[in-house]
Short mmCIF file of C-alpha atoms in Angstrom, two decimals:
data_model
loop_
_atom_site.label_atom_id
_atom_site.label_comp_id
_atom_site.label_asym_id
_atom_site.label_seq_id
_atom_site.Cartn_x
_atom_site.Cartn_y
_atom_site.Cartn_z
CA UNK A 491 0.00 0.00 0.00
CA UNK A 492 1.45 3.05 -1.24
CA UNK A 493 0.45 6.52 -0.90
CA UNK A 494 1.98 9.61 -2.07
CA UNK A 495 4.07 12.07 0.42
CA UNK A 496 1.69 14.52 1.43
CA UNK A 497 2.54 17.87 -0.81
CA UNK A 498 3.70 19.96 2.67
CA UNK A 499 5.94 17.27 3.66
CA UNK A 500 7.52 16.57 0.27
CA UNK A 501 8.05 20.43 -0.56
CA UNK A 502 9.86 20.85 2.91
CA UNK A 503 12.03 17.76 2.36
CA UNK A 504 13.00 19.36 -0.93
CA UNK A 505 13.72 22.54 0.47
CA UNK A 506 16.44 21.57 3.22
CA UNK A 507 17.92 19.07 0.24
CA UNK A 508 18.52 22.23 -1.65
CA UNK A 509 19.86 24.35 1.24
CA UNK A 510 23.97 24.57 1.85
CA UNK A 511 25.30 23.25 4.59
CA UNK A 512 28.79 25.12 6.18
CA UNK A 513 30.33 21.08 7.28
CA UNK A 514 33.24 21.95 7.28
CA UNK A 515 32.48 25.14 9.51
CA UNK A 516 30.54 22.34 11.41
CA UNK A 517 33.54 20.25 12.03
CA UNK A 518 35.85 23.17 12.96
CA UNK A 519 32.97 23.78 16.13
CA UNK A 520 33.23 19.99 17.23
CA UNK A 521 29.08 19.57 15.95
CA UNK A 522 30.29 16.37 14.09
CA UNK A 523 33.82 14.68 13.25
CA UNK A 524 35.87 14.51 10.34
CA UNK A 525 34.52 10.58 10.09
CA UNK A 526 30.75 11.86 9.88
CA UNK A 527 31.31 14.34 7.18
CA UNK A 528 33.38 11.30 5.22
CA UNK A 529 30.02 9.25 5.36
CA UNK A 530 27.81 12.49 4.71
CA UNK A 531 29.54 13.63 1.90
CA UNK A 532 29.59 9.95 0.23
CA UNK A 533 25.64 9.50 0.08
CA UNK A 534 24.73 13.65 -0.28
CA UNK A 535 23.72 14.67 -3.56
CA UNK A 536 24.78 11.43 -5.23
CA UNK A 537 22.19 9.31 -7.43
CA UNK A 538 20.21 6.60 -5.68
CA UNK A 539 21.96 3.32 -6.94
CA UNK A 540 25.43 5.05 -6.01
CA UNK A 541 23.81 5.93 -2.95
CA UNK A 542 22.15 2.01 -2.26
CA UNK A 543 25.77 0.98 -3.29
CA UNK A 544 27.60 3.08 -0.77
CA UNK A 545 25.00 2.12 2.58
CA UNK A 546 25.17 -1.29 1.81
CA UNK A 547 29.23 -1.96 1.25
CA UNK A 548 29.40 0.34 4.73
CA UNK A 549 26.27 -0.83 6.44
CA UNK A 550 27.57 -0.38 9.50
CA UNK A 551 29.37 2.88 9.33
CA UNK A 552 25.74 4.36 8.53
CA UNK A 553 24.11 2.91 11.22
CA UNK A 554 26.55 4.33 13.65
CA UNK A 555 26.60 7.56 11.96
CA UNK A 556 22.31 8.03 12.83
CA UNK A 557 22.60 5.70 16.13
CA UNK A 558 26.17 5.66 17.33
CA UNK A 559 28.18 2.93 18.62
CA UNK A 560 31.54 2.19 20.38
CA UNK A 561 31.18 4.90 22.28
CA UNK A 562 30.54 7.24 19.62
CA UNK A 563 27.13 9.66 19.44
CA UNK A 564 24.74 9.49 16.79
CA UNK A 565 25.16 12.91 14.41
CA UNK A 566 21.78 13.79 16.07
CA UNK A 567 22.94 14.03 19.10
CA UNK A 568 26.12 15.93 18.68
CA UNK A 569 24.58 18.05 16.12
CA UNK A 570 22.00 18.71 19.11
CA UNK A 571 21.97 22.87 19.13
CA UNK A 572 22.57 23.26 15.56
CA UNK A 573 18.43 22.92 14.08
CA UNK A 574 19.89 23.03 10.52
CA UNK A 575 22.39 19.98 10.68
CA UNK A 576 19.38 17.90 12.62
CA UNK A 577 16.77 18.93 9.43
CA UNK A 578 19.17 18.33 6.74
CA UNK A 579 20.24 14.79 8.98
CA UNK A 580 16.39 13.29 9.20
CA UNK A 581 15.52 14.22 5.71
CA UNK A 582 19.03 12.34 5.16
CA UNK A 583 18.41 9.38 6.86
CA UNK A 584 14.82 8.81 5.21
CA UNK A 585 16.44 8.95 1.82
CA UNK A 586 18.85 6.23 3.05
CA UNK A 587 16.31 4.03 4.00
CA UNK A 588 14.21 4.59 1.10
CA UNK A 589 17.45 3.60 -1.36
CA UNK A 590 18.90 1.31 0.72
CA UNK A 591 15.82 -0.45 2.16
CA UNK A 592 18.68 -2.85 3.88
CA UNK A 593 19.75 -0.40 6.22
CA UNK A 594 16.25 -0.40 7.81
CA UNK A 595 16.37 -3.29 9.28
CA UNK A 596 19.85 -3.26 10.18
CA UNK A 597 19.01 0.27 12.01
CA UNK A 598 16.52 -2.04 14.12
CA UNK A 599 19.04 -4.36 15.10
CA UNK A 600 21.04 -1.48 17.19
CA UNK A 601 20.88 -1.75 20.67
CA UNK A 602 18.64 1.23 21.19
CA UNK A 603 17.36 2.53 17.71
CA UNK A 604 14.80 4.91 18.80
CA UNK A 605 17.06 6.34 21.27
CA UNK A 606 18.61 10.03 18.96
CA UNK A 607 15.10 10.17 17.02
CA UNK A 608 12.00 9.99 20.04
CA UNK A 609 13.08 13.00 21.97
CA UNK A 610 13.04 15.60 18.56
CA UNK A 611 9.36 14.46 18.36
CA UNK A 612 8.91 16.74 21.35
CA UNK A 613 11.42 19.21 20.21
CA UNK A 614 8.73 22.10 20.25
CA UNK A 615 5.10 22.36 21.07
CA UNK A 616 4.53 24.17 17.54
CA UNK A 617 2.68 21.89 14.91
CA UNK A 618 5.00 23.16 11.97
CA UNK A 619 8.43 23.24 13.63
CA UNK A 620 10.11 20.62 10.81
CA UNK A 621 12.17 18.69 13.29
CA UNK A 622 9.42 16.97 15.35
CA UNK A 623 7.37 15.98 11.72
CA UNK A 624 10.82 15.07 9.93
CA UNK A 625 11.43 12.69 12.38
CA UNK A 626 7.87 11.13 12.54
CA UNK A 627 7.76 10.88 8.97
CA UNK A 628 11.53 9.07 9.32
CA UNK A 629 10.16 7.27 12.05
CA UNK A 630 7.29 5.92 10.21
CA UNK A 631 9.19 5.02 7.59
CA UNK A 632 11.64 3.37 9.29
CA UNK A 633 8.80 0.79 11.28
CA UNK A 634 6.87 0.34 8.04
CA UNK A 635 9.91 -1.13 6.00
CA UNK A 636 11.88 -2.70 8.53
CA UNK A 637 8.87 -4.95 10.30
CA UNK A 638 6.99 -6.03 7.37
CA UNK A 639 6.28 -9.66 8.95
CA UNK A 640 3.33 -9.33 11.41
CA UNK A 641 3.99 -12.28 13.08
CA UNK A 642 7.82 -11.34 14.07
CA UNK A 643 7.75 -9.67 17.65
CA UNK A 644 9.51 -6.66 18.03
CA UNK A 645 10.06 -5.31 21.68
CA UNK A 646 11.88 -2.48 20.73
CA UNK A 647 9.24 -1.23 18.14
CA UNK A 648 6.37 -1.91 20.27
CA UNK A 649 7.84 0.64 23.29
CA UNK A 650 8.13 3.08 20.16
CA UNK A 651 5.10 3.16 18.99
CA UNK A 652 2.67 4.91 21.41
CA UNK A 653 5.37 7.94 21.46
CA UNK A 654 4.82 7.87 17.71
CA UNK A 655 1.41 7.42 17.90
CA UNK A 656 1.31 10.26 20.41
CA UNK A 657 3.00 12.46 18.40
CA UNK A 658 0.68 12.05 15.40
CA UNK A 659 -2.28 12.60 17.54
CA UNK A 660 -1.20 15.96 17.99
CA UNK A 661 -1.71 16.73 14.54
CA UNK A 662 -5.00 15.39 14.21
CA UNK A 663 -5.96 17.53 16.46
CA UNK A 664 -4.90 20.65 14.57
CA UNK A 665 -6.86 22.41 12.25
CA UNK A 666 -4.49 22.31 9.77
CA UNK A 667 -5.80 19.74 7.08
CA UNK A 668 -2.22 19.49 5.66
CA UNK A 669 -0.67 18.55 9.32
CA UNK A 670 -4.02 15.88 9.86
CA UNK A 671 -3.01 14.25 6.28
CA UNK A 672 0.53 14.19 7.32
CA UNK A 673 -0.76 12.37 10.50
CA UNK A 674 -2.91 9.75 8.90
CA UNK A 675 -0.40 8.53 5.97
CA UNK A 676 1.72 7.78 8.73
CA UNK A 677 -0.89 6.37 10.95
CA UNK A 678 -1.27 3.80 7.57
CA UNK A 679 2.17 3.02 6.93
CA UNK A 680 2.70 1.86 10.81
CA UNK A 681 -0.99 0.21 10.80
CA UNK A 682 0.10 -2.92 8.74
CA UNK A 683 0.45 -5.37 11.50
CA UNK A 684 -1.36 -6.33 14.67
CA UNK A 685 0.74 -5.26 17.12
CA UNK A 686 0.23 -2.05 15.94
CA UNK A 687 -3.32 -1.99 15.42
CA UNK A 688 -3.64 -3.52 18.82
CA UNK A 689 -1.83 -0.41 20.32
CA UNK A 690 -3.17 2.21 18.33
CA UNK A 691 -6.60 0.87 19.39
CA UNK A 692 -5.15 1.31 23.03
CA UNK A 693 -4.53 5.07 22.63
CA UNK A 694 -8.01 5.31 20.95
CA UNK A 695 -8.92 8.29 23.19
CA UNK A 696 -5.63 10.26 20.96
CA UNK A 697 -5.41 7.97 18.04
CA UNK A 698 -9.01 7.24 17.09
CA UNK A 699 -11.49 10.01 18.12
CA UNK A 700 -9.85 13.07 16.37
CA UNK A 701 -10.00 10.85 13.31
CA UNK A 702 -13.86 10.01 14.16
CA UNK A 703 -14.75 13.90 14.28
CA UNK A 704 -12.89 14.17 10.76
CA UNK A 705 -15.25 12.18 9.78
CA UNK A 706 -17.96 13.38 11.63
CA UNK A 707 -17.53 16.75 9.67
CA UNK A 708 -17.29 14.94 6.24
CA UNK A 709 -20.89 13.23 7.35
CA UNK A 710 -21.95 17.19 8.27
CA UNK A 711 -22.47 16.06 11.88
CA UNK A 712 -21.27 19.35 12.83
CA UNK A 713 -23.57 20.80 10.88
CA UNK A 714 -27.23 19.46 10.51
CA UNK A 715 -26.21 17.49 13.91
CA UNK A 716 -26.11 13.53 14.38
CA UNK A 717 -29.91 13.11 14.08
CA UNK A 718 -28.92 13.36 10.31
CA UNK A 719 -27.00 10.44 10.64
CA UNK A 720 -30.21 8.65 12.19
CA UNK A 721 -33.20 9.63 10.15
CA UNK A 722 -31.18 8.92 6.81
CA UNK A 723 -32.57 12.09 5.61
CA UNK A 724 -30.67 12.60 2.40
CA UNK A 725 -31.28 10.53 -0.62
CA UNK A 726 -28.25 8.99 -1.63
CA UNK A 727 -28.72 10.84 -5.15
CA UNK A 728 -28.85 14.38 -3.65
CA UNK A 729 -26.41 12.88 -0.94
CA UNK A 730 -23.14 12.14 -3.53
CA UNK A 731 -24.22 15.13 -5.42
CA UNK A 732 -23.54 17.39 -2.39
CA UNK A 733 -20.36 15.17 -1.29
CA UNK A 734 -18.73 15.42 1.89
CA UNK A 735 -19.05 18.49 3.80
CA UNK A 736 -17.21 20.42 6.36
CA UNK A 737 -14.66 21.72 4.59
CA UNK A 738 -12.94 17.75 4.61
CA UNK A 739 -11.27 17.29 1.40
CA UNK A 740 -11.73 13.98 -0.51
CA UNK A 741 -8.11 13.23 0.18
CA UNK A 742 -7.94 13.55 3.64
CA UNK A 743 -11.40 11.53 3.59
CA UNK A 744 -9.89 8.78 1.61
CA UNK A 745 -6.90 8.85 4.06
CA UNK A 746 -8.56 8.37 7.25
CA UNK A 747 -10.78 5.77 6.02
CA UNK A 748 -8.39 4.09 5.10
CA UNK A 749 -6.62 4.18 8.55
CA UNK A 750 -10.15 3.17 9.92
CA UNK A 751 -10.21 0.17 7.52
CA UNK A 752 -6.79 -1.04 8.98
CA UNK A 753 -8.10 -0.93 12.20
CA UNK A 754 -10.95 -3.03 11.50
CA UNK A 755 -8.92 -5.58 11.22
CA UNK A 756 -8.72 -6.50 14.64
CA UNK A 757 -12.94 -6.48 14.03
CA UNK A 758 -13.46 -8.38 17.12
CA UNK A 759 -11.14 -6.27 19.54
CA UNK A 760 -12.56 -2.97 18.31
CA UNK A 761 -15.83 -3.54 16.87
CA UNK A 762 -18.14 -3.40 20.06
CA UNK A 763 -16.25 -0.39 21.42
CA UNK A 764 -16.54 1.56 18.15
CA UNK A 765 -19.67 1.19 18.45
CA UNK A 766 -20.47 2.23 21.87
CA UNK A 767 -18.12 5.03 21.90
CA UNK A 768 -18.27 6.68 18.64
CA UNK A 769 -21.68 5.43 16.96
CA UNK A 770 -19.53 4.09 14.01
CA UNK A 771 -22.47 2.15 12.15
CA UNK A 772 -24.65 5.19 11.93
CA UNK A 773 -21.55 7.51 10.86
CA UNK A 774 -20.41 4.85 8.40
CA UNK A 775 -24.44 4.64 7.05
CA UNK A 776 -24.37 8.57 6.44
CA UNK A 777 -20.85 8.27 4.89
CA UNK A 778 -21.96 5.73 2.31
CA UNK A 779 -25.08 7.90 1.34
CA UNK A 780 -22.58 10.98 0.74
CA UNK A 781 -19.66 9.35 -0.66
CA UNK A 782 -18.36 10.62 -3.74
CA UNK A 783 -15.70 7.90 -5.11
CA UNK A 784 -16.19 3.92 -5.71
CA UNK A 785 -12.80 4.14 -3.71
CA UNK A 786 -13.99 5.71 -0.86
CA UNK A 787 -17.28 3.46 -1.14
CA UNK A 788 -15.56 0.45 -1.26
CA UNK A 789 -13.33 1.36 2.11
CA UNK A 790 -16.83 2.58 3.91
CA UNK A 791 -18.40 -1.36 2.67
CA UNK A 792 -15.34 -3.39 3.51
CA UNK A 793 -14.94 -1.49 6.84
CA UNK A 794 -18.41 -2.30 7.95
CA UNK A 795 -17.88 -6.21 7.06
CA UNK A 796 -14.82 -6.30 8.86
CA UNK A 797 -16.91 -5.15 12.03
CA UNK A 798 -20.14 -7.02 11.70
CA UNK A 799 -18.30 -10.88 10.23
CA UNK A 800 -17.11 -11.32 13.96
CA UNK A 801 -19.42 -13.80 15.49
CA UNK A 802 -19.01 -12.02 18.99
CA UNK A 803 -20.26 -8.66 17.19
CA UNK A 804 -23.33 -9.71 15.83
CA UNK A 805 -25.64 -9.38 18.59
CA UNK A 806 -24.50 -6.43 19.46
CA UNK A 807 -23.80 -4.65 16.00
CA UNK A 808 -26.50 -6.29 13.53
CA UNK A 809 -29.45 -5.26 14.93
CA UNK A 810 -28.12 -1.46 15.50
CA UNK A 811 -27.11 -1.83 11.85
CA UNK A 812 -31.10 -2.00 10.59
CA UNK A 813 -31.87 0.80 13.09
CA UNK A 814 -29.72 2.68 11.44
CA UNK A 815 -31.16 1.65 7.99
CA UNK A 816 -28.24 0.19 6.31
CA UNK A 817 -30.26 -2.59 4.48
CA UNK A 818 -32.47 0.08 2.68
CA UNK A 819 -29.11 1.92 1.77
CA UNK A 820 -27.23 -1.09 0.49
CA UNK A 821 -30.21 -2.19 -1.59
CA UNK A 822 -30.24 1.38 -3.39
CA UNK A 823 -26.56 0.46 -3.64
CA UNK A 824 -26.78 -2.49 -5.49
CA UNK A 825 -29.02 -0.23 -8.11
CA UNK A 826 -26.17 2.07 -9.16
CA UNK A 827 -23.82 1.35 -11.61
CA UNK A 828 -20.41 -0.19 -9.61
CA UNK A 829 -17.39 -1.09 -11.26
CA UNK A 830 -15.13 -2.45 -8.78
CA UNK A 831 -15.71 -5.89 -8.29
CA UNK A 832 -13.95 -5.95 -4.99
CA UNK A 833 -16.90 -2.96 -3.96
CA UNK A 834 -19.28 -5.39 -5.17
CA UNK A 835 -18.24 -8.81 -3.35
CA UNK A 836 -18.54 -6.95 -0.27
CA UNK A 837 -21.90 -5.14 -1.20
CA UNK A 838 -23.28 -8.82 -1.84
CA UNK A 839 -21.75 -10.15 1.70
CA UNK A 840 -23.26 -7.35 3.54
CA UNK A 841 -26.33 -7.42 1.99
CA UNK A 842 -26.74 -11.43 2.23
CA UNK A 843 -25.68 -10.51 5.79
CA UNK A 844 -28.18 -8.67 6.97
CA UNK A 845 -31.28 -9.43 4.91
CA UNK A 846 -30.28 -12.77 7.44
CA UNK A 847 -30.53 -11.69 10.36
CA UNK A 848 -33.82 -9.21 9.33
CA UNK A 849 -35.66 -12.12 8.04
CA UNK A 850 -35.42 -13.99 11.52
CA UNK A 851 -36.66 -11.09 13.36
CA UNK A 852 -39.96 -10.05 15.00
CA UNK A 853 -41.15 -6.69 15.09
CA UNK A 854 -40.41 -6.99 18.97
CA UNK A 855 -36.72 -7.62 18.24
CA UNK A 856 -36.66 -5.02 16.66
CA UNK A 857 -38.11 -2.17 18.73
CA UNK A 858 -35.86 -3.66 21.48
CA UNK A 859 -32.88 -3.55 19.21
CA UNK A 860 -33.28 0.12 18.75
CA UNK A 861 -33.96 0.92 22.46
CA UNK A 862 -30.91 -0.96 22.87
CA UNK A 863 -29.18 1.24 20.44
CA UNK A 864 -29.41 3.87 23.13
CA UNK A 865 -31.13 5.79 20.07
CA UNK A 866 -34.96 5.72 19.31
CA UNK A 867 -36.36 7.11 15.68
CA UNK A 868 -39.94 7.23 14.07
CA UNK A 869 -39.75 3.42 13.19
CA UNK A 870 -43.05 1.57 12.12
CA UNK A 871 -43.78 0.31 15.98
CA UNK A 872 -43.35 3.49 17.74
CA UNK A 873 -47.24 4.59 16.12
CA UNK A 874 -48.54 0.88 15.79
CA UNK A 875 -51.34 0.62 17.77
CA UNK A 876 -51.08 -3.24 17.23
CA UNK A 877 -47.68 -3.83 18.11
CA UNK A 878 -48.40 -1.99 21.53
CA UNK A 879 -51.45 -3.52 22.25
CA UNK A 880 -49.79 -7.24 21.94
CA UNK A 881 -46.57 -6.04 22.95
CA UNK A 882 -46.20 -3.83 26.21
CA UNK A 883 -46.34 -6.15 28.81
CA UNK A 884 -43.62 -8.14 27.53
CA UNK A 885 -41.83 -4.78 27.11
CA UNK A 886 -42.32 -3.86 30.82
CA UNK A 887 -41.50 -7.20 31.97
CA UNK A 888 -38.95 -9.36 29.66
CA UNK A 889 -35.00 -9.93 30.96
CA UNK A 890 -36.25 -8.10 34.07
CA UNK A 891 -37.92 -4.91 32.73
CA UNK A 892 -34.59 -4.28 30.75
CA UNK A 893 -36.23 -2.00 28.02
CA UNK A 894 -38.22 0.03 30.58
CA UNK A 895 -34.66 1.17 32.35
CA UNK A 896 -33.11 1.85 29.02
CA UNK A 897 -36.09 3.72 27.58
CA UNK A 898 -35.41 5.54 31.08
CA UNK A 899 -32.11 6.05 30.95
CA UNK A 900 -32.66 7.22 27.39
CA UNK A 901 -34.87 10.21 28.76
CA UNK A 902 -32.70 11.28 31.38
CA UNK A 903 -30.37 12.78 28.63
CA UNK A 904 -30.66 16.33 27.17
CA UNK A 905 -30.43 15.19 23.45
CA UNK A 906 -29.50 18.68 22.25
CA UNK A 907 -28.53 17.41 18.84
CA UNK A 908 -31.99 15.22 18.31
CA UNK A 909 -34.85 16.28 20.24
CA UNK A 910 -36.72 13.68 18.18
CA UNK A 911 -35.45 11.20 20.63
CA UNK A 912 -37.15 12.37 23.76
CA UNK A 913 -40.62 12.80 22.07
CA UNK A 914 -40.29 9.32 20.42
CA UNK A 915 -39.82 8.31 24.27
CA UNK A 916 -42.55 9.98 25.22
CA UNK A 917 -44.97 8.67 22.81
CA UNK A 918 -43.54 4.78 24.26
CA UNK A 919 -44.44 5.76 27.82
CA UNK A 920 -47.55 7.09 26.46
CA UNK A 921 -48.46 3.27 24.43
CA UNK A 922 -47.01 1.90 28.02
CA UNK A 923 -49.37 3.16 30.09
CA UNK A 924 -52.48 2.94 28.02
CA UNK A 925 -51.98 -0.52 27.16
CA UNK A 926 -50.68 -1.68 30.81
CA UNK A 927 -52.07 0.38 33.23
CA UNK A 928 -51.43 -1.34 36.26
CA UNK A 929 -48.01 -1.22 35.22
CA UNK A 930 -48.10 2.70 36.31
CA UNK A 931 -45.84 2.06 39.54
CA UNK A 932 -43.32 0.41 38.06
CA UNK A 933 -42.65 3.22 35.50
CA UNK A 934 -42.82 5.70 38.51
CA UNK A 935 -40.76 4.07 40.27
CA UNK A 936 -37.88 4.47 37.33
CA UNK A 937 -38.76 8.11 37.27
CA UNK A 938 -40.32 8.09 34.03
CA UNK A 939 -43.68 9.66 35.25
CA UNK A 940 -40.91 12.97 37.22
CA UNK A 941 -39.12 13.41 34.20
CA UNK A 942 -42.28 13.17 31.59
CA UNK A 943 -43.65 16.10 33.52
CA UNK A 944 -40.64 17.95 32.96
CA UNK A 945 -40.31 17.78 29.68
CA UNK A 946 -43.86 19.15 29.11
CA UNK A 947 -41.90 22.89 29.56
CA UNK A 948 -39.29 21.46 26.89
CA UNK A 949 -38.76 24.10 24.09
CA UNK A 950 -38.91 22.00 21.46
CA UNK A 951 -42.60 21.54 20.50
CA UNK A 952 -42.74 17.86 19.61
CA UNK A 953 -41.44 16.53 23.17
CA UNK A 954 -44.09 18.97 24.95
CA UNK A 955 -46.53 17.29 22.88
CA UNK A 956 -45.82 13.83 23.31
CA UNK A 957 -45.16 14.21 26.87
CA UNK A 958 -48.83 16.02 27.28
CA UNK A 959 -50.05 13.33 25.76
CA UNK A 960 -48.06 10.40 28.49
CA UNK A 961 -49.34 12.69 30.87
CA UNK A 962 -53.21 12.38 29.96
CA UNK A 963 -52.56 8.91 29.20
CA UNK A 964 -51.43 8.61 33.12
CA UNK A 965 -54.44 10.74 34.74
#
């Protein structure tokens, strides 16, 4: 997997290539040695196969030239106050181990090979000082070609990592769309085995959420707020004619899904979690609707099979998957014109997938699948006088009244961002109590009845009128 440098990156990189260097001014202060500027001079400005040739007859003299040895400091270290030598040194050292992809490994075989390179990344607190990013992207680099088998263990690496990772999360955070795609091309190139996943997932609170709210803003969460995400309001027509929104370009986009996608890997580690924490199947439900590429489609599908093919997901994920409406999406899917037949294998699994798992539910399963959801919308039962009439006692009573303290613990939140929720909870308590009326303590009891009356002074008009009406219903 392969992705271009990001432009930022590759234009500063080609800017300290081009910039002189005093070394022998260098070697006159005692910044390096005579020995250093022997190896410098030998690979600097040379062409790559002369280059490949030179690291690879002196293997060793170039790994203690970055690293040290013998009692000798790495360049990075001695060159410590001068910022120039350190740029011009990192952007160095990643050419080397792009030409010579030899030395990578033999870097990792030092003692200590992290030991001149984790301190720059907190050189300075500023996003766009170049020695903290130069040696992330050397860094990442470095991991990604010198541990390409998944199954080798690598100690050192592993205590690496999460200073890497920690690093990156930094610029995910910024604002700066340039420093975030930075971030997540590296985040891919170190994501490619499951040590790494595994610890990236560990740091989720830094690693994973500031990609989530890129995303978020693509879905225009931000904007028309998550109950978007939940009524599938657009069509997917006017949907990928608007595209992503929030000012997230399509790169970036295709970049951080892609990072997600790694992740999923580990499905059955992250799958539940993702779901709890960040809503992921609703998110991923509004993202297919607006996306604009079969590339960005395809990581969106293959994402959401990687999270719902783990048997210990299913239970959990599937039925929040058709609350979310994903079946109705995928079958509009299936209607457009797709190309990539690696998009469509996994449109067909999903879609076999779920229709399922629908076709073995009852319309009980799956009002309690959506209560469970922690998210109610205007589904068929919620105004089915049938379903309530056959249906609320074993609501009030099944896996010991388990729905009635959800649907309670549902109300006790504010749901700024979708009022819809509290007067679809409303009208349930409402059906409740008509249909089981000596059931009335038991919902006090919970509350319900308190915080019903409350929200008949709400400010949105729909929960003071559903709550008016649970009200009559209880007098």
């Amino acid at each position: 997997m392969s992705l271009d440098p990001p432009t930022y990156l590759n234009s500063l990189q080609n800017n300290i290539r081009a910039r002189p260097i005093p070394w022998e001014g260098a070697v006159r202060a005692g910044t390096i040695t005579e020995n250093d500027l022997k190896r410098i001079k030998a690979v600097d400005k040379v062409r790559k196969d002369q280059r490949r040739q030179t690291v690879e007859t002196d293997q060793d003299a170039y790994r203690s030239l970055l690293l040290g040895g013998n009692q000798a400091k790495s360049v990075l270290e001695s060159a410590a106050k001068r910022a120039d030598v350190i740029q011009y040194i990192l952007v160095l050292a990643s050419d080397l181990i792009n030409d010579a992809p030899s030395l990578a490994p033999a870097l990792l075989d030092h003692p200590d090979p992290f030991k001149p390179f984790l301190p720059l990344l907190s050189h300075s607190t500023n996003p766009e000082d170049p020695i903290p990013l130069l040696t992330s992207s050397f860094l990442a680099n470095l991991i990604s070609n010198a541990a390409p088998d998944s199954s080798k263990p690598n100690a050192k690496i592993d205590e690496a990592l999460p200073k890497l990772y920690n690093y990156l999360s930094t610029l995910t955070k910024s604002q700066d769309s340039g420093l975030q795609d930075i971030a997540v091309q590296e985040y891919s190139a170190l994501l490619r085995t499951k040590k790494a996943r595994e610890l990236f997932w560990k740091q989720r609170q830094d690693t994973v959420s500031p990609l989530i709210d890129i995303l978020r803003t693509a879905a225009g969460a931000g904007r028309d707020s998550d109950s978007t995400m939940w009524s599938g309001g657009a069509s997917i027509r006017s949907a990928t004619e608007a595209g992503p929104s929030g000012g997230v370009g399509l790169q970036l986009l295709y970049h951080v899904l892609l990072a997600i996608w790694q992740l999923s890997f580990e499905g059955s580690l992250v799958g539940k979690n993702l779901e709890k924490e960040q809503e992921i199947l609703a998110l991923y439900t509004q993202l297919l609707r607006l996306s604009p590429k079969e590339k960005t489609t395809r990581l969106l599908l293959s994402t959401l099979l990687n999270l719902l093919t783990p048997s210990t997901n299913r239970s959990t994920l599937l039925p929040i998957a058709t609350t979310v409406r994903l079946p109705a999406l995928l079958t509009n899917l299936k209607a457009r014109h797709l190309t990539d037949p690696d998009l469509i294998d996994d449109l067909s699994t999903l879609t076999t997938m779920l229709s399922d798992y629908t076709s073995s539910q009852t319309t009980f399963d799956e009002y309690a699948a959506e209560v469970l959801s922690n998210r109610l919308r205007w589904s068929p039962p919620h105004r089915d006088a049938n379903f309530w009439r056959e249906n609320a006692r074993r609501i009030l009573d099944d896996n010991q009244s388990e729905l009635p303290k959800k649907l309670t613990e549902i109300m006790q939140k504010k749901w700024e961002d979708d009022k819809q929720v509290l007067a679809i909870a409303c009208n349930d308590v409402a059906w409740l109590v008509k249909e089981a009326p000596e059931k009335r303590g038991q919902l006090e009891k919970l509350g319900v009845k308190a915080r019903v009356m409350e929200l008949m002074a709400d400010e949105n008009e729909g929960v003071r009128w559903e709550s008016l009406r649970a009200v009559g219903e209880w007098l």
